[in-house]
Amino acid sequence: MLDTPVLSSLGTLPTLAEIHQAAELVYGFMPPTPQYRWPQIDQCAGAEVWIKHENHNPVGAFKIRGGIVYMDWLRREHPEVTTVISATRGNHGQSIAFAAAKAGLRAVIVVPHGNSVEKNRAMCCLGAELIEFGADFQAAVEHVKYLAAENGWHRVPSYDIHLVAGVATWALELFTSAPPLEVLYVPIGMGTGIAGAIAVRDALGLATEIVGVTSTLAPASALSFAAGHVVEYPSTTRIADGVACRTPDPAALAVFLKGVSRIVEVTDEDIAEAMRLYFSHTHNVAEGAGAAGLAALLKDRSTGNTIGGSRLGTVLCGGNVDSDVFAAVLRGDSSGA
C-alpha cells in the first residue's frame, strides 16, 4: 500500500511536479538506475555517449515504472477492480504483472503466438495468467478488448498518461544526472518511453534533440510520423519485438509529432551489431529493442547525420532477450534470431 497521493491532474503530458510524484511511487519498489559512459562506446561513436541502464531494474526493462504508477492510480480510483488484462510482447506485461501483484490484483496477459519464451516465463513467475492469441501484437490487443468486455475486466492500455508519468522517471534521472545532452536516441514501441523523455525535456526547459528509433522492418511509427497521422504497417523484425508495432497509438503519435525531431530506422543487422557491442564493450545484455537506440546513434555517426552531437545519450531500455536468440546474435547470426 502506497501513501503518496494519486496523480489526478494529468494533462496531455505530465508536469515536472507530477513526474517527481511518480518517482516517489517508483522508488518504493526500486532505486534509480545508473547512467554510465563507456570508453569503448565513446570510441565507436567518436563522441561522449551517456547510456541509461534500464536493464538494471527488477524486471530488466523501463516499463516497470509505468506499471507501478498505473496500478497505484487504479487501486485508488477504481477499488472495485479485481482483474486487469493487457496485451504485450513482454516488457509491458512484466510491468503489469509485477505491479498488479503488489496491488493485490489478478493479472491476465495476452501475447501473440511465437512470443519470447523467456519473457512469457518471466510474466508467469510474476503471477500473470498467460494467454497466447493471434499472429502479432495488434491481434493480441484486439483479443484483450474482447476478453475485457466479455468478463468485465479492467483493460490496461499500452499507452496511457499514468504509464507515461511513471516511465518519464527514467528520463528525469538521466537528464538531471548526466551533463547536458545534445541528442537523445529513444526507441519507439507504443510510445510511453519517448513521450516520457519529451515530457521531462520540455518540463526542464532543455534544448536536447530527441530522436525516435524504430526498425526498418517495423516502420509504422516512422511512416506515421512522416504522414502526420496513424499509418498501419505489418512488422516483420526478427529481433526487436519491443518496437514491433503495427498500429501506432494516436495519442502517442500526437506527442512525438510535436516533440521528436526525426525518426531513424535501423535494420535487424544494425541492432544485432549494437547488441554485440553492448556485450563486448560493457558486458551488458541488451534485447533487440533495448539496443536500437545505440544502433541509431552509431548509424548517425557513420553518416555524419548528427546535429552538433558531441555529447549524446540513449537508453538501454530492456535486457530481456531469449538465450538462444542472444547466442545467435553473438555468433554473428541475426537471421538465426
mmCIF file with all atom_site columns, C-alpha atoms in Angstrom, residues 88-171:
data_model
loop_
_atom_site.group_PDB
_atom_site.id
_atom_site.type_symbol
_atom_site.label_atom_id
_atom_site.label_alt_id
_atom_site.label_comp_id
_atom_site.label_asym_id
_atom_site.label_entity_id
_atom_site.label_seq_id
_atom_site.pdbx_PDB_ins_code
_atom_site.Cartn_x
_atom_site.Cartn_y
_atom_site.Cartn_z
_atom_site.occupancy
_atom_site.B_iso_or_equiv
_atom_site.pdbx_formal_charge
_atom_site.auth_seq_id
_atom_site.auth_comp_id
_atom_site.auth_asym_id
_atom_site.auth_atom_id
_atom_site.pdbx_PDB_model_num
ATOM 1  C CA . THR A 1 88  ? 2.196   -7.256  -24.640 1.00 0.00 ? 88  THR A CA 1
ATOM 2  C CA . ARG A 1 89  ? 5.284   -8.592  -26.344 1.00 0.00 ? 89  ARG A CA 1
ATOM 3  C CA . GLY A 1 90  ? 6.792   -8.979  -22.881 1.00 0.00 ? 90  GLY A CA 1
ATOM 4  C CA . ASN A 1 91  ? 8.148   -5.981  -21.001 1.00 0.00 ? 91  ASN A CA 1
ATOM 5  C CA . HIS A 1 92  ? 4.840   -4.156  -20.568 1.00 0.00 ? 92  HIS A CA 1
ATOM 6  C CA . GLY A 1 93  ? 3.341   -7.452  -19.435 1.00 0.00 ? 93  GLY A CA 1
ATOM 7  C CA . GLN A 1 94  ? 6.065   -7.976  -16.852 1.00 0.00 ? 94  GLN A CA 1
ATOM 8  C CA . SER A 1 95  ? 5.446   -4.462  -15.591 1.00 0.00 ? 95  SER A CA 1
ATOM 9  C CA . ILE A 1 96  ? 1.703   -5.063  -15.249 1.00 0.00 ? 96  ILE A CA 1
ATOM 10 C CA . ALA A 1 97  ? 2.223   -8.477  -13.616 1.00 0.00 ? 97  ALA A CA 1
ATOM 11 C CA . PHE A 1 98  ? 4.738   -7.058  -11.128 1.00 0.00 ? 98  PHE A CA 1
ATOM 12 C CA . ALA A 1 99  ? 2.640   -4.027  -10.185 1.00 0.00 ? 99  ALA A CA 1
ATOM 13 C CA . ALA A 1 100 ? -0.675  -5.912  -10.113 1.00 0.00 ? 100 ALA A CA 1
ATOM 14 C CA . ALA A 1 101 ? 0.758   -8.470  -7.691  1.00 0.00 ? 101 ALA A CA 1
ATOM 15 C CA . LYS A 1 102 ? 1.971   -5.671  -5.405  1.00 0.00 ? 102 LYS A CA 1
ATOM 16 C CA . ALA A 1 103 ? -1.504  -4.123  -5.543  1.00 0.00 ? 103 ALA A CA 1
ATOM 17 C CA . GLY A 1 104 ? -3.239  -7.431  -4.821  1.00 0.00 ? 104 GLY A CA 1
ATOM 18 C CA . LEU A 1 105 ? -4.836  -7.699  -8.266  1.00 0.00 ? 105 LEU A CA 1
ATOM 19 C CA . ARG A 1 106 ? -5.163  -10.597 -10.678 1.00 0.00 ? 106 ARG A CA 1
ATOM 20 C CA . ALA A 1 107 ? -3.317  -10.035 -13.976 1.00 0.00 ? 107 ALA A CA 1
ATOM 21 C CA . VAL A 1 108 ? -4.219  -11.693 -17.280 1.00 0.00 ? 108 VAL A CA 1
ATOM 22 C CA . ILE A 1 109 ? -1.717  -11.076 -20.069 1.00 0.00 ? 109 ILE A CA 1
ATOM 23 C CA . VAL A 1 110 ? -2.270  -11.803 -23.771 1.00 0.00 ? 110 VAL A CA 1
ATOM 24 C CA . VAL A 1 111 ? 0.741   -12.377 -26.040 1.00 0.00 ? 111 VAL A CA 1
ATOM 25 C CA . PRO A 1 112 ? 0.868   -13.302 -29.734 1.00 0.00 ? 112 PRO A CA 1
ATOM 26 C CA . HIS A 1 113 ? 1.850   -16.826 -30.743 1.00 0.00 ? 113 HIS A CA 1
ATOM 27 C CA . GLY A 1 114 ? 5.610   -17.213 -31.051 1.00 0.00 ? 114 GLY A CA 1
ATOM 28 C CA . ASN A 1 115 ? 6.323   -14.645 -28.356 1.00 0.00 ? 115 ASN A CA 1
ATOM 29 C CA . SER A 1 116 ? 9.581   -14.698 -26.410 1.00 0.00 ? 116 SER A CA 1
ATOM 30 C CA . VAL A 1 117 ? 9.718   -17.906 -24.372 1.00 0.00 ? 117 VAL A CA 1
ATOM 31 C CA . GLU A 1 118 ? 11.709  -16.324 -21.571 1.00 0.00 ? 118 GLU A CA 1
ATOM 32 C CA . LYS A 1 119 ? 9.540   -13.195 -21.363 1.00 0.00 ? 119 LYS A CA 1
ATOM 33 C CA . ASN A 1 120 ? 6.484   -15.457 -21.172 1.00 0.00 ? 120 ASN A CA 1
ATOM 34 C CA . ARG A 1 121 ? 8.093   -17.442 -18.364 1.00 0.00 ? 121 ARG A CA 1
ATOM 35 C CA . ALA A 1 122 ? 9.004   -14.240 -16.505 1.00 0.00 ? 122 ALA A CA 1
ATOM 36 C CA . MET A 1 123 ? 5.428   -12.956 -16.666 1.00 0.00 ? 123 MET A CA 1
ATOM 37 C CA . CYS A 1 124 ? 4.109   -16.241 -15.295 1.00 0.00 ? 124 CYS A CA 1
ATOM 38 C CA . CYS A 1 125 ? 6.663   -16.209 -12.480 1.00 0.00 ? 125 CYS A CA 1
ATOM 39 C CA . LEU A 1 126 ? 5.493   -12.705 -11.599 1.00 0.00 ? 126 LEU A CA 1
ATOM 40 C CA . GLY A 1 127 ? 1.988   -14.087 -11.162 1.00 0.00 ? 127 GLY A CA 1
ATOM 41 C CA . ALA A 1 128 ? 0.339   -13.387 -14.515 1.00 0.00 ? 128 ALA A CA 1
ATOM 42 C CA . GLU A 1 129 ? -2.073  -15.756 -16.227 1.00 0.00 ? 129 GLU A CA 1
ATOM 43 C CA . LEU A 1 130 ? -0.840  -16.007 -19.811 1.00 0.00 ? 130 LEU A CA 1
ATOM 44 C CA . ILE A 1 131 ? -2.986  -16.357 -22.931 1.00 0.00 ? 131 ILE A CA 1
ATOM 45 C CA . GLU A 1 132 ? -1.499  -16.792 -26.413 1.00 0.00 ? 132 GLU A CA 1
ATOM 46 C CA . PHE A 1 133 ? -3.574  -15.369 -29.232 1.00 0.00 ? 133 PHE A CA 1
ATOM 47 C CA . GLY A 1 134 ? -3.009  -14.076 -32.764 1.00 0.00 ? 134 GLY A CA 1
ATOM 48 C CA . ALA A 1 135 ? -0.080  -13.649 -35.101 1.00 0.00 ? 135 ALA A CA 1
ATOM 49 C CA . ASP A 1 136 ? 1.112   -10.257 -33.867 1.00 0.00 ? 136 ASP A CA 1
ATOM 50 C CA . PHE A 1 137 ? 0.769   -7.687  -31.103 1.00 0.00 ? 137 PHE A CA 1
ATOM 51 C CA . GLN A 1 138 ? -2.206  -5.935  -32.679 1.00 0.00 ? 138 GLN A CA 1
ATOM 52 C CA . ALA A 1 139 ? -4.156  -9.198  -32.808 1.00 0.00 ? 139 ALA A CA 1
ATOM 53 C CA . ALA A 1 140 ? -3.401  -9.679  -29.105 1.00 0.00 ? 140 ALA A CA 1
ATOM 54 C CA . VAL A 1 141 ? -4.683  -6.150  -28.420 1.00 0.00 ? 141 VAL A CA 1
ATOM 55 C CA . GLU A 1 142 ? -7.975  -6.887  -30.156 1.00 0.00 ? 142 GLU A CA 1
ATOM 56 C CA . HIS A 1 143 ? -8.381  -10.096 -28.161 1.00 0.00 ? 143 HIS A CA 1
ATOM 57 C CA . VAL A 1 144 ? -7.784  -8.179  -24.930 1.00 0.00 ? 144 VAL A CA 1
ATOM 58 C CA . LYS A 1 145 ? -10.596 -5.779  -25.843 1.00 0.00 ? 145 LYS A CA 1
ATOM 59 C CA . TYR A 1 146 ? -12.927 -8.737  -26.408 1.00 0.00 ? 146 TYR A CA 1
ATOM 60 C CA . LEU A 1 147 ? -11.988 -10.510 -23.158 1.00 0.00 ? 147 LEU A CA 1
ATOM 61 C CA . ALA A 1 148 ? -12.239 -7.313  -21.116 1.00 0.00 ? 148 ALA A CA 1
ATOM 62 C CA . ALA A 1 149 ? -15.755 -6.627  -22.406 1.00 0.00 ? 149 ALA A CA 1
ATOM 63 C CA . GLU A 1 150 ? -16.823 -10.268 -22.067 1.00 0.00 ? 150 GLU A CA 1
ATOM 64 C CA . ASN A 1 151 ? -15.618 -10.700 -18.478 1.00 0.00 ? 151 ASN A CA 1
ATOM 65 C CA . GLY A 1 152 ? -15.836 -7.188  -17.060 1.00 0.00 ? 152 GLY A CA 1
ATOM 66 C CA . TRP A 1 153 ? -12.088 -6.994  -16.539 1.00 0.00 ? 153 TRP A CA 1
ATOM 67 C CA . HIS A 1 154 ? -10.138 -3.736  -16.489 1.00 0.00 ? 154 HIS A CA 1
ATOM 68 C CA . ARG A 1 155 ? -8.116  -3.287  -19.680 1.00 0.00 ? 155 ARG A CA 1
ATOM 69 C CA . VAL A 1 156 ? -4.697  -1.690  -19.204 1.00 0.00 ? 156 VAL A CA 1
ATOM 70 C CA . PRO A 1 157 ? -3.759  0.079   -22.440 1.00 0.00 ? 157 PRO A CA 1
ATOM 71 C CA . SER A 1 158 ? -0.286  0.113   -23.935 1.00 0.00 ? 158 SER A CA 1
ATOM 72 C CA . TYR A 1 159 ? -0.248  3.915   -23.863 1.00 0.00 ? 159 TYR A CA 1
ATOM 73 C CA . ASP A 1 160 ? -1.772  5.963   -21.065 1.00 0.00 ? 160 ASP A CA 1
ATOM 74 C CA . ILE A 1 161 ? -0.804  9.189   -19.329 1.00 0.00 ? 161 ILE A CA 1
ATOM 75 C CA . HIS A 1 162 ? -0.268  7.407   -15.993 1.00 0.00 ? 162 HIS A CA 1
ATOM 76 C CA . LEU A 1 163 ? 2.071   4.955   -17.702 1.00 0.00 ? 163 LEU A CA 1
ATOM 77 C CA . VAL A 1 164 ? 3.907   7.917   -19.249 1.00 0.00 ? 164 VAL A CA 1
ATOM 78 C CA . ALA A 1 165 ? 4.244   9.655   -15.865 1.00 0.00 ? 165 ALA A CA 1
ATOM 79 C CA . GLY A 1 166 ? 5.899   6.566   -14.406 1.00 0.00 ? 166 GLY A CA 1
ATOM 80 C CA . VAL A 1 167 ? 8.113   5.847   -17.382 1.00 0.00 ? 167 VAL A CA 1
ATOM 81 C CA . ALA A 1 168 ? 9.208   9.504   -17.519 1.00 0.00 ? 168 ALA A CA 1
ATOM 82 C CA . THR A 1 169 ? 11.168  8.969   -14.317 1.00 0.00 ? 169 THR A CA 1
ATOM 83 C CA . TRP A 1 170 ? 13.975  7.232   -16.245 1.00 0.00 ? 170 TRP A CA 1
ATOM 84 C CA . ALA A 1 171 ? 14.438  10.379  -18.314 1.00 0.00 ? 171 ALA A CA 1
#
